[in-house]
Amino acid sequence: MNALDATRKWLREKCPLIDKNNRFNANYLGASGVEYTLRTSGEKHRQNIVGDDIATHDLVFEAQLPFGTALAPNLAAADFFAGLSAWVRGQAACGQYPEINGYEVTELTASNAGVITSATATDARYQLQLQLVMKERT
């Protein structure tokens, strides 16, 4: 399983904040309603001194959530992303990472939680950036 699919599966199955009734896509977010997606935003590779591949994958978790002039949905979205960021940091602190074929995840970081990337009068798209650093299993 690749980094995108494994991380999506891990979030879907393990994170208590992800509503299992909502769609959770890969590299696609629909036009309306509550949905989640995880998309790739880059990767890089280097070799360590013994020649193992050290891969860094940048991923973006996005959610489309209710938005508008009412304060409650906007605060709920902020709370969701603050909680999601804290959950990811907690999993990293415990060494609980996604299972990626051929690699061992050595680091997972979260940043820019709850940044709005687009908005209409009723919905907004928010994001959380994730970075996985992995060492090739030999």
mmCIF file of N, CA and C in Angstrom:
data_model
loop_
_atom_site.group_PDB
_atom_site.id
_atom_site.type_symbol
_atom_site.label_atom_id
_atom_site.label_comp_id
_atom_site.label_asym_id
_atom_site.label_seq_id
_atom_site.Cartn_x
_atom_site.Cartn_y
_atom_site.Cartn_z
ATOM 1 N N MET A 1 0.850 -1.173 0.000
ATOM 2 C CA MET A 1 0.000 0.000 0.000
ATOM 3 C C MET A 1 0.899 1.240 0.000
ATOM 4 N N ASN A 2 0.600 2.205 -0.871
ATOM 5 C CA ASN A 2 1.418 3.412 -0.965
ATOM 6 C C ASN A 2 1.115 4.373 0.190
ATOM 7 N N ALA A 3 1.900 5.431 0.294
ATOM 8 C CA ALA A 3 1.778 6.371 1.414
ATOM 9 C C ALA A 3 0.403 7.033 1.462
ATOM 10 N N LEU A 4 -0.133 7.421 0.315
ATOM 11 C CA LEU A 4 -1.437 8.078 0.270
ATOM 12 C C LEU A 4 -2.533 7.131 0.753
ATOM 13 N N ASP A 5 -2.595 5.959 0.175
ATOM 14 C CA ASP A 5 -3.637 4.998 0.525
ATOM 15 C C ASP A 5 -3.509 4.534 1.971
ATOM 16 N N ALA A 6 -2.300 4.259 2.408
ATOM 17 C CA ALA A 6 -2.091 3.782 3.783
ATOM 18 C C ALA A 6 -2.449 4.849 4.812
ATOM 19 N N THR A 7 -2.105 6.085 4.545
ATOM 20 C CA THR A 7 -2.414 7.162 5.490
ATOM 21 C C THR A 7 -3.907 7.446 5.516
ATOM 22 N N ARG A 8 -4.546 7.409 4.362
ATOM 23 C CA ARG A 8 -5.999 7.582 4.284
ATOM 24 C C ARG A 8 -6.710 6.490 5.079
ATOM 25 N N LYS A 9 -6.285 5.252 4.883
ATOM 26 C CA LYS A 9 -6.868 4.112 5.598
ATOM 27 C C LYS A 9 -6.653 4.260 7.113
ATOM 28 N N TRP A 10 -5.461 4.642 7.505
ATOM 29 C CA TRP A 10 -5.104 4.828 8.917
ATOM 30 C C TRP A 10 -5.988 5.906 9.550
ATOM 31 N N LEU A 11 -6.131 7.043 8.885
ATOM 32 C CA LEU A 11 -6.986 8.106 9.412
ATOM 33 C C LEU A 11 -8.434 7.642 9.514
ATOM 34 N N ARG A 12 -8.910 6.994 8.471
ATOM 35 C CA ARG A 12 -10.309 6.545 8.424
ATOM 36 C C ARG A 12 -10.615 5.548 9.544
ATOM 37 N N GLU A 13 -9.701 4.622 9.772
ATOM 38 C CA GLU A 13 -9.943 3.559 10.754
ATOM 39 C C GLU A 13 -9.622 3.963 12.188
ATOM 40 N N LYS A 14 -8.605 4.787 12.387
ATOM 41 C CA LYS A 14 -8.108 5.042 13.739
ATOM 42 C C LYS A 14 -8.564 6.361 14.360
ATOM 43 N N CYS A 15 -8.748 7.394 13.546
ATOM 44 C CA CYS A 15 -9.035 8.711 14.113
ATOM 45 C C CYS A 15 -10.502 8.814 14.539
ATOM 46 N N PRO A 16 -10.752 9.067 15.816
ATOM 47 C CA PRO A 16 -12.132 9.146 16.292
ATOM 48 C C PRO A 16 -12.872 10.397 15.803
ATOM 49 N N LEU A 17 -12.170 11.357 15.245
ATOM 50 C CA LEU A 17 -12.804 12.584 14.760
ATOM 51 C C LEU A 17 -13.375 12.452 13.352
ATOM 52 N N ILE A 18 -12.913 11.447 12.608
ATOM 53 C CA ILE A 18 -13.384 11.242 11.242
ATOM 54 C C ILE A 18 -14.721 10.517 11.289
ATOM 55 N N ASP A 19 -15.752 11.158 10.795
ATOM 56 C CA ASP A 19 -17.086 10.558 10.771
ATOM 57 C C ASP A 19 -17.125 9.493 9.678
ATOM 58 N N LYS A 20 -17.319 8.258 10.072
ATOM 59 C CA LYS A 20 -17.313 7.127 9.124
ATOM 60 C C LYS A 20 -18.467 7.198 8.120
ATOM 61 N N ASN A 21 -19.480 8.026 8.402
ATOM 62 C CA ASN A 21 -20.613 8.172 7.493
ATOM 63 C C ASN A 21 -20.338 9.153 6.353
ATOM 64 N N ASN A 22 -19.276 9.931 6.476
ATOM 65 C CA ASN A 22 -18.935 10.900 5.433
ATOM 66 C C ASN A 22 -17.962 10.288 4.441
ATOM 67 N N ARG A 23 -18.014 10.750 3.199
ATOM 68 C CA ARG A 23 -17.088 10.267 2.169
ATOM 69 C C ARG A 23 -15.672 10.684 2.525
ATOM 70 N N PHE A 24 -14.726 9.780 2.235
ATOM 71 C CA PHE A 24 -13.302 10.067 2.441
ATOM 72 C C PHE A 24 -12.585 9.619 1.175
ATOM 73 N N ASN A 25 -12.340 10.559 0.292
ATOM 74 C CA ASN A 25 -11.757 10.289 -1.021
ATOM 75 C C ASN A 25 -10.236 10.374 -0.997
ATOM 76 N N ALA A 26 -9.652 10.053 -2.126
ATOM 77 C CA ALA A 26 -8.218 10.239 -2.348
ATOM 78 C C ALA A 26 -8.054 11.151 -3.552
ATOM 79 N N ASN A 27 -7.391 12.283 -3.350
ATOM 80 C CA ASN A 27 -7.124 13.261 -4.414
ATOM 81 C C ASN A 27 -8.379 13.825 -5.063
ATOM 82 N N TYR A 28 -9.515 13.814 -4.361
ATOM 83 C CA TYR A 28 -10.746 14.380 -4.903
ATOM 84 C C TYR A 28 -11.642 14.840 -3.759
ATOM 85 N N LEU A 29 -12.210 16.029 -3.917
ATOM 86 C CA LEU A 29 -13.174 16.536 -2.954
ATOM 87 C C LEU A 29 -14.379 17.041 -3.735
ATOM 88 N N GLY A 30 -15.567 16.580 -3.386
ATOM 89 C CA GLY A 30 -16.785 16.945 -4.100
ATOM 90 C C GLY A 30 -17.151 18.409 -3.940
ATOM 91 N N ALA A 31 -18.262 18.774 -4.561
ATOM 92 C CA ALA A 31 -18.661 20.180 -4.614
ATOM 93 C C ALA A 31 -19.490 20.640 -3.421
ATOM 94 N N SER A 32 -20.173 19.713 -2.735
ATOM 95 C CA SER A 32 -20.999 20.140 -1.609
ATOM 96 C C SER A 32 -21.151 19.005 -0.604
ATOM 97 N N GLY A 33 -21.622 19.360 0.570
ATOM 98 C CA GLY A 33 -21.775 18.373 1.637
ATOM 99 C C GLY A 33 -20.471 18.161 2.379
ATOM 100 N N VAL A 34 -20.549 17.471 3.497
ATOM 101 C CA VAL A 34 -19.353 17.200 4.289
ATOM 102 C C VAL A 34 -18.596 16.035 3.667
ATOM 103 N N GLU A 35 -17.351 16.268 3.312
ATOM 104 C CA GLU A 35 -16.482 15.245 2.739
ATOM 105 C C GLU A 35 -15.062 15.486 3.200
ATOM 106 N N TYR A 36 -14.254 14.437 3.090
ATOM 107 C CA TYR A 36 -12.827 14.521 3.373
ATOM 108 C C TYR A 36 -12.063 13.993 2.163
ATOM 109 N N THR A 37 -10.835 14.423 2.056
ATOM 110 C CA THR A 37 -9.926 13.835 1.083
ATOM 111 C C THR A 37 -8.509 13.936 1.618
ATOM 112 N N LEU A 38 -7.687 13.050 1.120
ATOM 113 C CA LEU A 38 -6.255 13.128 1.378
ATOM 114 C C LEU A 38 -5.605 13.174 0.017
ATOM 115 N N ARG A 39 -4.736 14.148 -0.185
ATOM 116 C CA ARG A 39 -4.085 14.273 -1.486
ATOM 117 C C ARG A 39 -2.584 14.417 -1.325
ATOM 118 N N THR A 40 -1.901 14.041 -2.365
ATOM 119 C CA THR A 40 -0.449 14.165 -2.368
ATOM 120 C C THR A 40 -0.073 15.597 -2.719
ATOM 121 N N SER A 41 1.021 16.066 -2.122
ATOM 122 C CA SER A 41 1.507 17.401 -2.485
ATOM 123 C C SER A 41 3.010 17.403 -2.704
ATOM 124 N N GLY A 42 3.596 16.219 -2.782
ATOM 125 C CA GLY A 42 5.016 16.126 -3.111
ATOM 126 C C GLY A 42 5.696 15.001 -2.357
ATOM 127 N N GLU A 43 6.829 14.606 -2.899
ATOM 128 C CA GLU A 43 7.660 13.611 -2.218
ATOM 129 C C GLU A 43 9.105 13.830 -2.631
ATOM 130 N N LYS A 44 9.998 13.383 -1.769
ATOM 131 C CA LYS A 44 11.416 13.428 -2.104
ATOM 132 C C LYS A 44 12.090 12.205 -1.498
ATOM 133 N N HIS A 45 13.198 11.843 -2.100
ATOM 134 C CA HIS A 45 13.943 10.663 -1.665
ATOM 135 C C HIS A 45 15.418 11.017 -1.542
ATOM 136 N N ARG A 46 16.040 10.413 -0.559
ATOM 137 C CA ARG A 46 17.501 10.499 -0.403
ATOM 138 C C ARG A 46 17.969 9.161 0.126
ATOM 139 N N GLN A 47 19.258 8.945 0.097
ATOM 140 C CA GLN A 47 19.798 7.696 0.630
ATOM 141 C C GLN A 47 20.580 7.983 1.897
ATOM 142 N N ASN A 48 20.445 7.057 2.860
ATOM 143 C CA ASN A 48 21.283 7.192 4.049
ATOM 144 C C ASN A 48 22.651 6.585 3.753
ATOM 145 N N ILE A 49 23.493 6.528 4.726
ATOM 146 C CA ILE A 49 24.883 6.114 4.518
ATOM 147 C C ILE A 49 25.028 4.667 4.046
ATOM 148 N N VAL A 50 24.055 3.816 4.372
ATOM 149 C CA VAL A 50 24.122 2.419 3.929
ATOM 150 C C VAL A 50 23.304 2.168 2.666
ATOM 151 N N GLY A 51 22.756 3.230 2.089
ATOM 152 C CA GLY A 51 22.052 3.111 0.821
ATOM 153 C C GLY A 51 20.555 2.891 0.909
ATOM 154 N N ASP A 52 19.987 2.922 2.114
ATOM 155 C CA ASP A 52 18.532 2.784 2.252
ATOM 156 C C ASP A 52 17.841 4.047 1.761
ATOM 157 N N ASP A 53 16.680 3.878 1.149
ATOM 158 C CA ASP A 53 15.881 5.002 0.704
ATOM 159 C C ASP A 53 15.203 5.643 1.911
ATOM 160 N N ILE A 54 15.367 6.948 2.056
ATOM 161 C CA ILE A 54 14.658 7.726 3.056
ATOM 162 C C ILE A 54 13.671 8.586 2.269
ATOM 163 N N ALA A 55 12.397 8.283 2.395
ATOM 164 C CA ALA A 55 11.353 8.961 1.621
ATOM 165 C C ALA A 55 10.592 9.932 2.511
ATOM 166 N N THR A 56 10.324 11.100 1.983
ATOM 167 C CA THR A 56 9.494 12.090 2.658
ATOM 168 C C THR A 56 8.289 12.355 1.777
ATOM 169 N N HIS A 57 7.110 12.127 2.324
ATOM 170 C CA HIS A 57 5.861 12.341 1.585
ATOM 171 C C HIS A 57 5.097 13.478 2.236
ATOM 172 N N ASP A 58 4.740 14.464 1.440
ATOM 173 C CA ASP A 58 3.906 15.569 1.885
ATOM 174 C C ASP A 58 2.479 15.284 1.426
ATOM 175 N N LEU A 59 1.560 15.290 2.378
ATOM 176 C CA LEU A 59 0.156 15.006 2.105
ATOM 177 C C LEU A 59 -0.692 16.139 2.669
ATOM 178 N N VAL A 60 -1.862 16.333 2.098
ATOM 179 C CA VAL A 60 -2.784 17.345 2.593
ATOM 180 C C VAL A 60 -4.133 16.685 2.854
ATOM 181 N N PHE A 61 -4.577 16.762 4.097
ATOM 182 C CA PHE A 61 -5.924 16.341 4.458
ATOM 183 C C PHE A 61 -6.813 17.559 4.278
ATOM 184 N N GLU A 62 -7.892 17.406 3.513
ATOM 185 C CA GLU A 62 -8.842 18.493 3.315
ATOM 186 C C GLU A 62 -10.225 18.026 3.734
ATOM 187 N N ALA A 63 -10.985 18.953 4.259
ATOM 188 C CA ALA A 63 -12.383 18.671 4.605
ATOM 189 C C ALA A 63 -13.244 19.803 4.095
ATOM 190 N N GLN A 64 -14.382 19.436 3.560
ATOM 191 C CA GLN A 64 -15.391 20.415 3.189
ATOM 192 C C GLN A 64 -16.431 20.380 4.290
ATOM 193 N N LEU A 65 -16.632 21.519 4.935
ATOM 194 C CA LEU A 65 -17.499 21.599 6.099
ATOM 195 C C LEU A 65 -18.434 22.801 5.972
ATOM 196 N N PRO A 66 -19.523 22.810 6.743
ATOM 197 C CA PRO A 66 -20.422 23.966 6.733
ATOM 198 C C PRO A 66 -19.675 25.243 7.145
ATOM 199 N N PHE A 67 -20.091 26.361 6.543
ATOM 200 C CA PHE A 67 -19.421 27.640 6.751
ATOM 201 C C PHE A 67 -20.421 28.755 6.493
ATOM 202 N N GLY A 68 -20.238 29.881 7.098
ATOM 203 C CA GLY A 68 -21.095 31.021 6.788
ATOM 204 C C GLY A 68 -21.107 32.051 7.890
ATOM 205 N N THR A 69 -22.174 32.825 7.914
ATOM 206 C CA THR A 69 -22.255 33.931 8.868
ATOM 207 C C THR A 69 -22.549 33.455 10.291
ATOM 208 N N ALA A 70 -23.109 32.273 10.438
ATOM 209 C CA ALA A 70 -23.363 31.724 11.779
ATOM 210 C C ALA A 70 -22.031 31.316 12.410
ATOM 211 N N LEU A 71 -21.856 31.658 13.642
ATOM 212 C CA LEU A 71 -20.594 31.408 14.332
ATOM 213 C C LEU A 71 -20.360 29.929 14.646
ATOM 214 N N ALA A 72 -21.396 29.190 15.011
ATOM 215 C CA ALA A 72 -21.249 27.805 15.473
ATOM 216 C C ALA A 72 -20.549 26.885 14.469
ATOM 217 N N PRO A 73 -20.927 26.852 13.174
ATOM 218 C CA PRO A 73 -20.226 25.938 12.262
ATOM 219 C C PRO A 73 -18.767 26.309 12.042
ATOM 220 N N ASN A 74 -18.471 27.581 12.066
ATOM 221 C CA ASN A 74 -17.086 28.016 11.877
ATOM 222 C C ASN A 74 -16.220 27.612 13.077
ATOM 223 N N LEU A 75 -16.765 27.749 14.267
ATOM 224 C CA LEU A 75 -16.041 27.314 15.467
ATOM 225 C C LEU A 75 -15.914 25.798 15.514
ATOM 226 N N ALA A 76 -16.962 25.082 15.069
ATOM 227 C CA ALA A 76 -16.900 23.616 15.034
ATOM 228 C C ALA A 76 -15.796 23.152 14.092
ATOM 229 N N ALA A 77 -15.637 23.814 12.963
ATOM 230 C CA ALA A 77 -14.567 23.457 12.021
ATOM 231 C C ALA A 77 -13.199 23.723 12.640
ATOM 232 N N ALA A 78 -13.064 24.852 13.330
ATOM 233 C CA ALA A 78 -11.795 25.164 13.996
ATOM 234 C C ALA A 78 -11.476 24.114 15.056
ATOM 235 N N ASP A 79 -12.493 23.731 15.818
ATOM 236 C CA ASP A 79 -12.308 22.695 16.845
ATOM 237 C C ASP A 79 -11.931 21.353 16.214
ATOM 238 N N PHE A 80 -12.593 20.997 15.105
ATOM 239 C CA PHE A 80 -12.286 19.742 14.425
ATOM 240 C C PHE A 80 -10.812 19.696 14.017
ATOM 241 N N PHE A 81 -10.324 20.756 13.394
ATOM 242 C CA PHE A 81 -8.937 20.746 12.919
ATOM 243 C C PHE A 81 -7.933 20.858 14.055
ATOM 244 N N ALA A 82 -8.253 21.572 15.114
ATOM 245 C CA ALA A 82 -7.368 21.604 16.284
ATOM 246 C C ALA A 82 -7.279 20.208 16.898
ATOM 247 N N GLY A 83 -8.415 19.535 16.992
ATOM 248 C CA GLY A 83 -8.432 18.172 17.524
ATOM 249 C C GLY A 83 -7.708 17.186 16.632
ATOM 250 N N LEU A 84 -7.897 17.323 15.320
ATOM 251 C CA LEU A 84 -7.219 16.434 14.376
ATOM 252 C C LEU A 84 -5.706 16.605 14.445
ATOM 253 N N SER A 85 -5.258 17.834 14.497
ATOM 254 C CA SER A 85 -3.822 18.096 14.611
ATOM 255 C C SER A 85 -3.267 17.512 15.909
ATOM 256 N N ALA A 86 -3.985 17.690 16.999
ATOM 257 C CA ALA A 86 -3.554 17.134 18.291
ATOM 258 C C ALA A 86 -3.538 15.607 18.251
ATOM 259 N N TRP A 87 -4.533 15.015 17.607
ATOM 260 C CA TRP A 87 -4.575 13.551 17.508
ATOM 261 C C TRP A 87 -3.381 13.026 16.722
ATOM 262 N N VAL A 88 -3.060 13.654 15.600
ATOM 263 C CA VAL A 88 -1.900 13.231 14.793
ATOM 264 C C VAL A 88 -0.622 13.363 15.616
ATOM 265 N N ARG A 89 -0.455 14.470 16.314
ATOM 266 C CA ARG A 89 0.745 14.648 17.147
ATOM 267 C C ARG A 89 0.817 13.591 18.249
ATOM 268 N N GLY A 90 -0.332 13.265 18.837
ATOM 269 C CA GLY A 90 -0.374 12.229 19.867
ATOM 270 C C GLY A 90 -0.007 10.864 19.328
ATOM 271 N N GLN A 91 -0.503 10.527 18.130
ATOM 272 C CA GLN A 91 -0.150 9.249 17.500
ATOM 273 C C GLN A 91 1.349 9.191 17.213
ATOM 274 N N ALA A 92 1.895 10.306 16.749
ATOM 275 C CA ALA A 92 3.334 10.352 16.464
ATOM 276 C C ALA A 92 4.144 10.177 17.745
ATOM 277 N N ALA A 93 3.698 10.786 18.819
ATOM 278 C CA ALA A 93 4.412 10.667 20.091
ATOM 279 C C ALA A 93 4.419 9.225 20.597
ATOM 280 N N CYS A 94 3.370 8.465 20.268
ATOM 281 C CA CYS A 94 3.263 7.060 20.681
ATOM 282 C C CYS A 94 3.861 6.099 19.653
ATOM 283 N N GLY A 95 4.318 6.626 18.525
ATOM 284 C CA GLY A 95 4.866 5.762 17.471
ATOM 285 C C GLY A 95 3.809 4.969 16.729
ATOM 286 N N GLN A 96 2.569 5.462 16.719
ATOM 287 C CA GLN A 96 1.468 4.805 16.014
ATOM 288 C C GLN A 96 1.326 5.439 14.629
ATOM 289 N N TYR A 97 1.864 4.766 13.626
ATOM 290 C CA TYR A 97 1.924 5.320 12.282
ATOM 291 C C TYR A 97 1.169 4.446 11.285
ATOM 292 N N PRO A 98 0.894 5.004 10.097
ATOM 293 C CA PRO A 98 0.327 4.173 9.025
ATOM 294 C C PRO A 98 1.308 3.067 8.624
ATOM 295 N N GLU A 99 0.768 1.943 8.154
ATOM 296 C CA GLU A 99 1.578 0.824 7.669
ATOM 297 C C GLU A 99 1.784 0.987 6.168
ATOM 298 N N ILE A 100 3.020 1.192 5.746
ATOM 299 C CA ILE A 100 3.325 1.433 4.336
ATOM 300 C C ILE A 100 4.246 0.331 3.835
ATOM 301 N N ASN A 101 3.840 -0.328 2.771
ATOM 302 C CA ASN A 101 4.601 -1.457 2.229
ATOM 303 C C ASN A 101 6.055 -1.085 1.953
ATOM 304 N N GLY A 102 6.966 -1.868 2.521
ATOM 305 C CA GLY A 102 8.381 -1.715 2.250
ATOM 306 C C GLY A 102 9.071 -0.621 3.036
ATOM 307 N N TYR A 103 8.322 0.092 3.887
ATOM 308 C CA TYR A 103 8.888 1.219 4.636
ATOM 309 C C TYR A 103 8.469 1.185 6.091
ATOM 310 N N GLU A 104 9.283 1.806 6.908
ATOM 311 C CA GLU A 104 8.962 2.033 8.308
ATOM 312 C C GLU A 104 8.853 3.540 8.493
ATOM 313 N N VAL A 105 7.696 4.014 8.940
ATOM 314 C CA VAL A 105 7.525 5.444 9.190
ATOM 315 C C VAL A 105 8.324 5.790 10.437
ATOM 316 N N THR A 106 9.155 6.810 10.334
ATOM 317 C CA THR A 106 9.988 7.235 11.458
ATOM 318 C C THR A 106 9.563 8.576 12.031
ATOM 319 N N GLU A 107 8.758 9.309 11.279
ATOM 320 C CA GLU A 107 8.321 10.625 11.746
ATOM 321 C C GLU A 107 7.032 11.006 11.037
ATOM 322 N N LEU A 108 6.146 11.643 11.771
ATOM 323 C CA LEU A 108 4.897 12.154 11.219
ATOM 324 C C LEU A 108 4.635 13.500 11.873
ATOM 325 N N THR A 109 4.458 14.529 11.047
ATOM 326 C CA THR A 109 4.184 15.859 11.584
ATOM 327 C C THR A 109 2.936 16.428 10.935
ATOM 328 N N ALA A 110 2.292 17.322 11.662
ATOM 329 C CA ALA A 110 1.104 18.019 11.181
ATOM 330 C C ALA A 110 1.354 19.516 11.291
ATOM 331 N N SER A 111 0.862 20.258 10.295
ATOM 332 C CA SER A 111 1.021 21.715 10.341
ATOM 333 C C SER A 111 -0.130 22.402 9.628
ATOM 334 N N ASN A 112 -0.271 23.680 9.911
ATOM 335 C CA ASN A 112 -1.269 24.547 9.279
ATOM 336 C C ASN A 112 -2.690 23.996 9.399
ATOM 337 N N ALA A 113 -3.054 23.596 10.583
ATOM 338 C CA ALA A 113 -4.384 23.006 10.815
ATOM 339 C C ALA A 113 -5.486 24.038 10.658
ATOM 340 N N GLY A 114 -6.470 23.702 9.832
ATOM 341 C CA GLY A 114 -7.664 24.519 9.702
ATOM 342 C C GLY A 114 -7.547 25.719 8.787
ATOM 343 N N VAL A 115 -6.524 25.745 7.938
ATOM 344 C CA VAL A 115 -6.403 26.839 6.978
ATOM 345 C C VAL A 115 -7.521 26.710 5.945
ATOM 346 N N ILE A 116 -8.251 27.790 5.726
ATOM 347 C CA ILE A 116 -9.320 27.789 4.718
ATOM 348 C C ILE A 116 -8.682 28.019 3.353
ATOM 349 N N THR A 117 -8.964 27.102 2.422
ATOM 350 C CA THR A 117 -8.411 27.229 1.073
ATOM 351 C C THR A 117 -9.422 27.779 0.084
ATOM 352 N N SER A 118 -10.718 27.639 0.368
ATOM 353 C CA SER A 118 -11.775 28.248 -0.443
ATOM 354 C C SER A 118 -13.063 28.229 0.367
ATOM 355 N N ALA A 119 -13.972 29.143 0.012
ATOM 356 C CA ALA A 119 -15.228 29.223 0.755
ATOM 357 C C ALA A 119 -16.327 29.797 -0.122
ATOM 358 N N THR A 120 -17.551 29.334 0.155
ATOM 359 C CA THR A 120 -18.752 29.914 -0.434
ATOM 360 C C THR A 120 -19.595 30.423 0.730
ATOM 361 N N ALA A 121 -20.807 30.817 0.449
ATOM 362 C CA ALA A 121 -21.685 31.293 1.521
ATOM 363 C C ALA A 121 -22.119 30.176 2.460
ATOM 364 N N THR A 122 -21.983 28.906 2.027
ATOM 365 C CA THR A 122 -22.484 27.793 2.841
ATOM 366 C C THR A 122 -21.434 26.744 3.212
ATOM 367 N N ASP A 123 -20.334 26.646 2.448
ATOM 368 C CA ASP A 123 -19.321 25.618 2.677
ATOM 369 C C ASP A 123 -17.930 26.233 2.583
ATOM 370 N N ALA A 124 -16.982 25.609 3.265
ATOM 371 C CA ALA A 124 -15.579 26.005 3.132
ATOM 372 C C ALA A 124 -14.724 24.749 3.089
ATOM 373 N N ARG A 125 -13.575 24.885 2.446
ATOM 374 C CA ARG A 125 -12.585 23.809 2.407
ATOM 375 C C ARG A 125 -11.435 24.202 3.321
ATOM 376 N N TYR A 126 -11.155 23.305 4.246
ATOM 377 C CA TYR A 126 -10.100 23.503 5.225
ATOM 378 C C TYR A 126 -9.025 22.449 4.996
ATOM 379 N N GLN A 127 -7.808 22.734 5.437
ATOM 380 C CA GLN A 127 -6.752 21.743 5.241
ATOM 381 C C GLN A 127 -5.863 21.592 6.471
ATOM 382 N N LEU A 128 -5.206 20.455 6.510
ATOM 383 C CA LEU A 128 -4.158 20.133 7.471
ATOM 384 C C LEU A 128 -3.043 19.484 6.672
ATOM 385 N N GLN A 129 -1.842 20.004 6.789
ATOM 386 C CA GLN A 129 -0.712 19.433 6.064
ATOM 387 C C GLN A 129 -0.040 18.376 6.925
ATOM 388 N N LEU A 130 0.282 17.251 6.303
ATOM 389 C CA LEU A 130 0.953 16.142 6.970
ATOM 390 C C LEU A 130 2.260 15.845 6.249
ATOM 391 N N GLN A 131 3.253 15.437 7.012
ATOM 392 C CA GLN A 131 4.511 14.999 6.400
ATOM 393 C C GLN A 131 4.945 13.698 7.063
ATOM 394 N N LEU A 132 5.176 12.694 6.215
ATOM 395 C CA LEU A 132 5.670 11.388 6.685
ATOM 396 C C LEU A 132 7.104 11.241 6.236
ATOM 397 N N VAL A 133 7.950 10.832 7.142
ATOM 398 C CA VAL A 133 9.329 10.481 6.808
ATOM 399 C C VAL A 133 9.450 8.982 7.052
ATOM 400 N N MET A 134 9.964 8.275 6.039
ATOM 401 C CA MET A 134 9.994 6.814 6.097
ATOM 402 C C MET A 134 11.362 6.296 5.691
ATOM 403 N N LYS A 135 11.739 5.182 6.303
ATOM 404 C CA LYS A 135 12.987 4.504 5.970
ATOM 405 C C LYS A 135 12.640 3.175 5.312
ATOM 406 N N GLU A 136 13.322 2.914 4.215
ATOM 407 C CA GLU A 136 13.117 1.659 3.498
ATOM 408 C C GLU A 136 13.471 0.479 4.403
ATOM 409 N N ARG A 137 12.609 -0.535 4.402
ATOM 410 C CA ARG A 137 12.899 -1.757 5.155
ATOM 411 C C ARG A 137 13.824 -2.617 4.327
ATOM 412 N N THR A 138 14.884 -3.096 4.924
ATOM 413 C CA THR A 138 15.830 -3.943 4.191
ATOM 414 C C THR A 138 15.897 -5.335 4.763
#
